[in-house]
PDB file of C-alpha atoms in Angstrom:
ATOM      1  CA  MET S  74      -0.014   0.008  -0.041  1.00  0.00           C
ATOM      2  CA  GLU S  75       3.020   2.261   0.098  1.00  0.00           C
ATOM      3  CA  GLY S  76       3.487   4.794  -2.596  1.00  0.00           C
ATOM      4  CA  VAL S  77      -0.218   5.072  -3.406  1.00  0.00           C
ATOM      5  CA  GLY S  78      -1.075   8.105  -1.122  1.00  0.00           C
ATOM      6  CA  LEU S  79      -2.466   8.236   2.334  1.00  0.00           C
ATOM      7  CA  LYS S  80      -5.106   5.611   3.089  1.00  0.00           C
ATOM      8  CA  ARG S  81      -7.941   5.193   5.548  1.00  0.00           C
ATOM      9  CA  ILE S  82      -7.647   1.577   6.535  1.00  0.00           C
ATOM     10  CA  LEU S  83     -10.342  -0.387   8.453  1.00  0.00           C
ATOM     11  CA  PHE S  84      -9.282  -3.641  10.207  1.00  0.00           C
ATOM     12  CA  LEU S  85     -11.907  -6.163  11.115  1.00  0.00           C
ATOM     13  CA  GLN S  86     -11.100  -9.549  12.752  1.00  0.00           C
ATOM     14  CA  GLY S  87      -7.461 -10.688  12.477  1.00  0.00           C
ATOM     15  CA  PRO S  88      -5.422 -13.774  13.472  1.00  0.00           C
ATOM     16  CA  LEU S  89      -5.567 -14.549  17.170  1.00  0.00           C
ATOM     17  CA  GLY S  90      -3.103 -12.251  18.861  1.00  0.00           C
ATOM     18  CA  ALA S  91      -1.477  -8.900  18.066  1.00  0.00           C
ATOM     19  CA  PHE S  92      -0.781  -9.324  14.330  1.00  0.00           C
ATOM     20  CA  PHE S  93      -3.405  -6.675  13.185  1.00  0.00           C
ATOM     21  CA  GLN S  94      -2.337  -4.469  16.039  1.00  0.00           C
ATOM     22  CA  GLN S  95       1.230  -4.476  14.693  1.00  0.00           C
ATOM     23  CA  VAL S  96       0.113  -4.039  11.109  1.00  0.00           C
ATOM     24  CA  ALA S  97      -2.084  -1.031  12.141  1.00  0.00           C
ATOM     25  CA  GLN S  98       0.843   0.529  14.061  1.00  0.00           C
ATOM     26  CA  TYR S  99       3.022   0.037  10.999  1.00  0.00           C
ATOM     27  CA  PHE S 100       0.558   1.881   8.734  1.00  0.00           C
ATOM     28  CA  HIS S 101       0.066   4.503  11.432  1.00  0.00           C
ATOM     29  CA  ALA S 102       3.832   5.106  11.343  1.00  0.00           C
ATOM     30  CA  LYS S 103       3.479   5.633   7.621  1.00  0.00           C
ATOM     31  CA  HIS S 104       0.944   8.400   8.315  1.00  0.00           C
ATOM     32  CA  HIS S 105      -2.083   6.365   7.139  1.00  0.00           C
ATOM     33  CA  LYS S 106      -5.338   6.620   9.259  1.00  0.00           C
ATOM     34  CA  THR S 107      -6.277   3.432  10.869  1.00  0.00           C
ATOM     35  CA  TYR S 108      -9.606   2.132  12.142  1.00  0.00           C
ATOM     36  CA  LYS S 109     -10.662  -1.076  14.019  1.00  0.00           C
ATOM     37  CA  ILE S 110     -14.080  -2.614  14.637  1.00  0.00           C
ATOM     38  CA  ASN S 111     -14.350  -5.289  17.366  1.00  0.00           C
ATOM     39  CA  PHE S 112     -16.978  -8.026  17.475  1.00  0.00           C
ATOM     40  CA  ASN S 113     -16.156  -9.521  20.888  1.00  0.00           C
ATOM     41  CA  GLY S 114     -13.920  -8.992  23.926  1.00  0.00           C
ATOM     42  CA  GLY S 115     -11.060 -10.993  22.467  1.00  0.00           C
ATOM     43  CA  ASP S 116     -11.018  -8.568  19.509  1.00  0.00           C
ATOM     44  CA  ARG S 117     -11.036  -5.626  21.891  1.00  0.00           C
ATOM     45  CA  HIS S 118      -8.228  -6.973  24.028  1.00  0.00           C
ATOM     46  CA  TYR S 119      -5.866  -7.133  21.071  1.00  0.00           C
ATOM     47  CA  ALA S 120      -7.087  -4.148  19.188  1.00  0.00           C
ATOM     48  CA  TRP S 121      -5.086  -1.025  18.249  1.00  0.00           C
ATOM     49  CA  ALA S 122      -5.944   1.747  15.778  1.00  0.00           C
ATOM     50  CA  ASN S 123      -6.250   5.511  15.582  1.00  0.00           C
ATOM     51  CA  GLN S 124      -9.920   4.828  16.224  1.00  0.00           C
ATOM     52  CA  VAL S 125     -11.317   1.737  17.780  1.00  0.00           C
ATOM     53  CA  ASP S 126     -15.035   0.862  17.736  1.00  0.00           C
ATOM     54  CA  ASP S 127     -17.283  -1.975  18.918  1.00  0.00           C
ATOM     55  CA  PHE S 128     -20.085  -3.527  16.907  1.00  0.00           C
ATOM     56  CA  THR S 129     -22.648  -4.827  19.400  1.00  0.00           C
ATOM     57  CA  GLY S 130     -25.612  -5.002  17.162  1.00  0.00           C
ATOM     58  CA  LYS S 131     -27.410  -8.134  15.672  1.00  0.00           C
ATOM     59  CA  PRO S 132     -25.870  -9.899  12.676  1.00  0.00           C
ATOM     60  CA  GLU S 133     -28.566  -8.647  10.410  1.00  0.00           C
ATOM     61  CA  GLN S 134     -27.644  -5.052  11.278  1.00  0.00           C
ATOM     62  CA  TRP S 135     -24.030  -5.469  10.371  1.00  0.00           C
ATOM     63  CA  SER S 136     -24.083  -4.684   6.631  1.00  0.00           C
ATOM     64  CA  THR S 137     -25.967  -1.434   7.309  1.00  0.00           C
ATOM     65  CA  TYR S 138     -23.715  -0.471  10.047  1.00  0.00           C
ATOM     66  CA  LEU S 139     -20.593  -1.092   8.079  1.00  0.00           C
ATOM     67  CA  HIS S 140     -21.920   0.758   5.051  1.00  0.00           C
ATOM     68  CA  GLU S 141     -22.657   3.816   7.204  1.00  0.00           C
ATOM     69  CA  TYR S 142     -19.143   3.446   9.035  1.00  0.00           C
ATOM     70  CA  ILE S 143     -17.282   3.370   5.768  1.00  0.00           C
ATOM     71  CA  THR S 144     -19.203   6.347   4.410  1.00  0.00           C
ATOM     72  CA  LYS S 145     -18.791   8.327   7.559  1.00  0.00           C
ATOM     73  CA  TYR S 146     -15.061   7.906   7.852  1.00  0.00           C
ATOM     74  CA  GLN S 147     -14.343   7.825   4.147  1.00  0.00           C
ATOM     75  CA  ILE S 148     -12.680   4.412   4.459  1.00  0.00           C
ATOM     76  CA  ASP S 149     -11.011   3.314   1.183  1.00  0.00           C
ATOM     77  CA  THR S 150      -9.413   0.008   2.393  1.00  0.00           C
ATOM     78  CA  VAL S 151     -10.762  -2.865   4.506  1.00  0.00           C
ATOM     79  CA  VAL S 152      -8.446  -5.574   5.771  1.00  0.00           C
ATOM     80  CA  VAL S 153      -9.679  -8.883   7.168  1.00  0.00           C
ATOM     81  CA  TYR S 154      -8.313 -12.283   8.112  1.00  0.00           C
ATOM     82  CA  GLY S 155     -10.160 -14.953   6.105  1.00  0.00           C
ATOM     83  CA  ASP S 156     -13.068 -14.054   3.878  1.00  0.00           C
ATOM     84  CA  CYS S 157     -15.577 -16.754   4.723  1.00  0.00           C
ATOM     85  CA  ARG S 158     -16.554 -15.585   8.240  1.00  0.00           C
ATOM     86  CA  PHE S 159     -19.985 -14.082   8.317  1.00  0.00           C
ATOM     87  CA  TYR S 160     -18.909 -10.552   9.069  1.00  0.00           C
ATOM     88  CA  HIS S 161     -16.126 -10.606   6.541  1.00  0.00           C
ATOM     89  CA  ALA S 162     -18.280 -12.161   3.811  1.00  0.00           C
ATOM     90  CA  GLU S 163     -20.782  -9.385   4.316  1.00  0.00           C
ATOM     91  CA  ALA S 164     -17.860  -6.873   4.381  1.00  0.00           C
ATOM     92  CA  ALA S 165     -16.732  -8.055   1.072  1.00  0.00           C
ATOM     93  CA  LYS S 166     -20.201  -7.347  -0.465  1.00  0.00           C
ATOM     94  CA  VAL S 167     -20.226  -3.856   1.096  1.00  0.00           C
ATOM     95  CA  ALA S 168     -16.675  -3.135  -0.154  1.00  0.00           C
ATOM     96  CA  LYS S 169     -17.630  -4.249  -3.641  1.00  0.00           C
ATOM     97  CA  LYS S 170     -20.697  -2.153  -3.650  1.00  0.00           C
ATOM     98  CA  LEU S 171     -18.748   0.964  -2.581  1.00  0.00           C
ATOM     99  CA  ALA S 172     -15.866   0.189  -4.891  1.00  0.00           C
ATOM    100  CA  ILE S 173     -13.155   0.149  -2.265  1.00  0.00           C
ATOM    101  CA  ASP S 174     -10.200  -2.223  -1.742  1.00  0.00           C
ATOM    102  CA  PHE S 175     -10.896  -5.465   0.214  1.00  0.00           C
ATOM    103  CA  TRP S 176      -7.667  -7.115   1.371  1.00  0.00           C
ATOM    104  CA  VAL S 177      -7.714 -10.623   2.799  1.00  0.00           C
ATOM    105  CA  CYS S 178      -4.989 -12.129   5.019  1.00  0.00           C
ATOM    106  CA  GLU S 179      -4.555 -15.852   5.322  1.00  0.00           C
ATOM    107  CA  GLU S 180      -1.977 -18.133   6.974  1.00  0.00           C
ATOM    108  CA  GLY S 181       0.524 -19.020   4.254  1.00  0.00           C
ATOM    109  CA  TYR S 182      -1.102 -21.605   2.210  1.00  0.00           C
ATOM    110  CA  LEU S 183       1.430 -20.957  -0.516  1.00  0.00           C
ATOM    111  CA  ARG S 184       4.483 -20.891   1.811  1.00  0.00           C
ATOM    112  CA  ALA S 185       4.611 -22.091   5.368  1.00  0.00           C
ATOM    113  CA  GLY S 186       5.652 -19.312   7.837  1.00  0.00           C
ATOM    114  CA  PHE S 187       4.341 -16.466   5.554  1.00  0.00           C
ATOM    115  CA  VAL S 188       0.999 -14.633   5.634  1.00  0.00           C
ATOM    116  CA  THR S 189      -0.805 -14.524   2.301  1.00  0.00           C
ATOM    117  CA  PHE S 190      -2.221 -11.014   1.433  1.00  0.00           C
ATOM    118  CA  GLU S 191      -4.645 -10.866  -1.484  1.00  0.00           C
ATOM    119  CA  ASN S 192      -6.944  -8.113  -2.857  1.00  0.00           C
ATOM    120  CA  GLY S 193     -10.530  -9.359  -3.419  1.00  0.00           C
ATOM    121  CA  GLY S 194     -10.385 -12.750  -1.722  1.00  0.00           C
ATOM    122  CA  CYS S 195      -8.401 -15.824  -0.817  1.00  0.00           C
ATOM    123  CA  ASN S 196      -8.544 -19.609  -1.190  1.00  0.00           C
ATOM    124  CA  ALA S 197     -11.686 -20.385  -3.349  1.00  0.00           C
ATOM    125  CA  ASN S 198     -12.362 -16.620  -3.611  1.00  0.00           C
ATOM    126  CA  SER S 199      -8.810 -15.721  -4.859  1.00  0.00           C
ATOM    127  CA  LEU S 200      -8.524 -13.721  -7.952  1.00  0.00           C
ATOM    128  CA  LEU S 201      -5.241 -15.278  -8.894  1.00  0.00           C
ATOM    129  CA  ASP S 202      -5.037 -16.933 -12.235  1.00  0.00           C
ATOM    130  CA  ARG S 203      -4.926 -20.662 -11.481  1.00  0.00           C
ATOM    131  CA  SER S 204      -5.136 -21.906 -14.972  1.00  0.00           C
ATOM    132  CA  SER S 205      -2.554 -24.566 -15.955  1.00  0.00           C
ATOM    133  CA  LYS S 206      -0.987 -22.026 -18.439  1.00  0.00           C
ATOM    134  CA  ALA S 207      -0.486 -19.479 -15.693  1.00  0.00           C
ATOM    135  CA  ILE S 208       1.088 -22.018 -13.412  1.00  0.00           C
ATOM    136  CA  ILE S 209       3.378 -23.377 -16.157  1.00  0.00           C
ATOM    137  CA  ASP S 210       4.460 -19.815 -17.173  1.00  0.00           C
ATOM    138  CA  ALA S 211       4.979 -18.559 -13.629  1.00  0.00           C
ATOM    139  CA  ASN S 212       8.439 -17.138 -13.033  1.00  0.00           C
ATOM    140  CA  GLU S 213       9.257 -19.036  -9.886  1.00  0.00           C
ATOM    141  CA  GLN S 214      11.630 -17.228  -7.608  1.00  0.00           C
ATOM    142  CA  PRO S 215      13.032 -18.176  -4.243  1.00  0.00           C
ATOM    143  CA  ILE S 216      11.787 -16.168  -1.272  1.00  0.00           C
ATOM    144  CA  ILE S 217      14.400 -15.611   1.466  1.00  0.00           C
ATOM    145  CA  SER S 218      13.384 -14.159   4.771  1.00  0.00           C
ATOM    146  CA  ASP S 219      15.607 -12.978   7.614  1.00  0.00           C
ATOM    147  CA  GLN S 220      12.924 -14.076  10.064  1.00  0.00           C
ATOM    148  CA  GLN S 221      12.294 -17.678  10.964  1.00  0.00           C
ATOM    149  CA  VAL S 222       8.975 -18.509  12.555  1.00  0.00           C
ATOM    150  CA  GLY S 223      10.028 -21.765  14.285  1.00  0.00           C
ATOM    151  CA  ASN S 224       7.743 -23.582  16.733  1.00  0.00           C
ATOM    152  CA  THR S 225       4.921 -21.282  17.920  1.00  0.00           C
ATOM    153  CA  PHE S 226       2.638 -23.799  19.512  1.00  0.00           C
ATOM    154  CA  TYR S 227       3.134 -22.608  23.121  1.00  0.00           C
ATOM    155  CA  GLN S 228       2.746 -18.901  22.143  1.00  0.00           C
ATOM    156  CA  ARG S 229      -0.396 -19.573  20.091  1.00  0.00           C
ATOM    157  CA  THR S 230      -1.837 -21.539  22.976  1.00  0.00           C
ATOM    158  CA  ILE S 231      -1.375 -18.596  25.349  1.00  0.00           C
ATOM    159  CA  VAL S 232      -2.744 -16.196  22.858  1.00  0.00           C
ATOM    160  CA  ALA S 233      -5.811 -18.312  22.019  1.00  0.00           C
ATOM    161  CA  SER S 234      -6.512 -18.874  25.691  1.00  0.00           C
ATOM    162  CA  THR S 235      -6.339 -15.167  26.412  1.00  0.00           C
ATOM    163  CA  TYR S 236      -8.584 -14.353  23.419  1.00  0.00           C
ATOM    164  CA  TYR S 237     -11.318 -16.788  24.353  1.00  0.00           C
ATOM    165  CA  TRP S 238     -11.207 -15.812  27.956  1.00  0.00           C
ATOM    166  CA  LYS S 239     -11.625 -12.154  27.116  1.00  0.00           C
ATOM    167  CA  MET S 240     -14.406 -13.087  24.742  1.00  0.00           C
ATOM    168  CA  LYS S 241     -16.228 -15.026  27.534  1.00  0.00           C
ATOM    169  CA  GLN S 242     -15.641 -12.176  30.014  1.00  0.00           C
ATOM    170  CA  ASN S 243     -17.387  -9.673  27.753  1.00  0.00           C
ATOM    171  CA  THR S 244     -20.306 -11.756  26.493  1.00  0.00           C
ATOM    172  CA  LYS S 245     -22.794  -9.378  27.949  1.00  0.00           C
ATOM    173  CA  GLN S 246     -21.282  -6.394  26.118  1.00  0.00           C
ATOM    174  CA  PHE S 247     -21.455  -8.223  22.766  1.00  0.00           C
ATOM    175  CA  PRO S 248     -24.759 -10.203  23.236  1.00  0.00           C
ATOM    176  CA  TYR S 249     -25.440 -10.946  19.532  1.00  0.00           C
ATOM    177  CA  TYR S 250     -21.925 -11.893  18.409  1.00  0.00           C
ATOM    178  CA  HIS S 251     -21.903 -14.666  15.798  1.00  0.00           C
ATOM    179  CA  HIS S 252     -18.739 -16.705  15.984  1.00  0.00           C
ATOM    180  CA  HIS S 253     -17.365 -18.219  12.893  1.00  0.00           C
ATOM    181  CA  ARG S 254     -16.832 -21.573  14.563  1.00  0.00           C
ATOM    182  CA  PRO S 255     -19.835 -23.711  15.817  1.00  0.00           C
ATOM    183  CA  TRP S 256     -18.240 -24.599  19.194  1.00  0.00           C
ATOM    184  CA  VAL S 257     -17.689 -22.821  22.517  1.00  0.00           C
ATOM    185  CA  TRP S 258     -14.414 -21.893  24.007  1.00  0.00           C
ATOM    186  CA  TRP S 259     -13.863 -25.125  26.117  1.00  0.00           C
ATOM    187  CA  GLN S 260     -14.426 -27.257  23.052  1.00  0.00           C
ATOM    188  CA  GLU S 261     -11.789 -25.128  21.262  1.00  0.00           C
ATOM    189  CA  GLY S 262      -9.427 -25.851  24.048  1.00  0.00           C
ATOM    190  CA  LEU S 263     -10.194 -29.616  23.772  1.00  0.00           C
ATOM    191  CA  PHE S 264      -9.268 -29.553  20.148  1.00  0.00           C
ATOM    192  CA  TRP S 265      -5.974 -27.825  20.976  1.00  0.00           C
ATOM    193  CA  PHE S 266      -5.228 -30.514  23.537  1.00  0.00           C
ATOM    194  CA  HIS S 267      -5.888 -33.338  20.987  1.00  0.00           C
ATOM    195  CA  ASN S 268      -3.666 -31.341  18.599  1.00  0.00           C
ATOM    196  CA  PHE S 269      -0.817 -31.268  21.083  1.00  0.00           C
ATOM    197  CA  LYS S 270      -1.315 -34.968  21.900  1.00  0.00           C
ATOM    198  CA  GLN S 271      -1.189 -35.872  18.216  1.00  0.00           C
ATOM    199  CA  LYS S 272       2.040 -33.760  17.629  1.00  0.00           C
ATOM    200  CA  PHE S 273       3.701 -35.674  20.471  1.00  0.00           C
ATOM    201  CA  ILE S 274       2.634 -39.074  19.126  1.00  0.00           C
ATOM    202  CA  SER S 275       3.699 -38.163  15.648  1.00  0.00           C
ATOM    203  CA  ARG S 276       7.128 -37.055  16.837  1.00  0.00           C
ATOM    204  CA  VAL S 277       7.565 -40.548  18.315  1.00  0.00           C
ATOM    205  CA  ILE S 278       6.153 -42.813  15.544  1.00  0.00           C
ATOM    206  CA  ASP S 279       6.720 -40.783  12.371  1.00  0.00           C
ATOM    207  CA  PRO S 280      10.521 -41.341  12.078  1.00  0.00           C
ATOM    208  CA  THR S 281       9.978 -45.197  12.279  1.00  0.00           C
ATOM    209  CA  ALA S 282       7.159 -44.987   9.653  1.00  0.00           C
ATOM    210  CA  LEU S 283       9.215 -42.854   7.295  1.00  0.00           C
ATOM    211  CA  LYS S 284      12.268 -45.190   7.564  1.00  0.00           C
ATOM    212  CA  ALA S 285      10.059 -48.241   6.782  1.00  0.00           C
ATOM    213  CA  PHE S 286       8.402 -46.349   3.852  1.00  0.00           C
ATOM    214  CA  SER S 287      11.800 -45.220   2.435  1.00  0.00           C
ATOM    215  CA  LYS S 288      13.214 -48.705   2.721  1.00  0.00           C
ATOM    216  CA  LYS S 289      10.262 -50.219   0.921  1.00  0.00           C
ATOM    217  CA  TYR S 290      10.048 -47.761  -1.990  1.00  0.00           C
ATOM    218  CA  HIS S 291      13.588 -46.650  -2.382  1.00  0.00           C
ATOM    219  CA  LYS S 292      14.957 -47.426  -5.809  1.00  0.00           C
TER     220      LYS S 292
END
């Protein structure tokens, strides 16, 4: 977004943690105006922008609220994490109607350890040319980063626990919040526990399985 004039950037829900907070601070340092709308207490806990607001209305009121918000503050760019969540899917429609940029972040499904950043949509909604010709003709270049992500499971566990705890604490302030996942916070924690257990099991059994596989099919 650099080199295109000063922007008015609205952030909606981001990845769990302070990623959007840091991105907003970066654009603020570049003299862009930043805005943030929270949908629950977890969003609010990690929020940062020049102006931070809460949406506490019903889901069916969201599109009208966002349309009026964008018009009032002359927003020209909306940034979200994932474009299939209810609030983000509706935001995409509003952005298209108002002819403003709609940028979508997603965990690096092209390169592990990177965040994908696309205008218009991601995954199935991506505007990238995915034809066989485009893939064959692509000028592949190595991407070298001076930052290595490494193992983040412990940090993500702390961040996720904090987010869901804050969300639960502030339920009464966001009574109509519609979460993008159909389970409650303790079920989310149970999934994380099973994930951790599977990682431990895989660390023990995978090397042996890989050795047997390599021995059988090595030519």
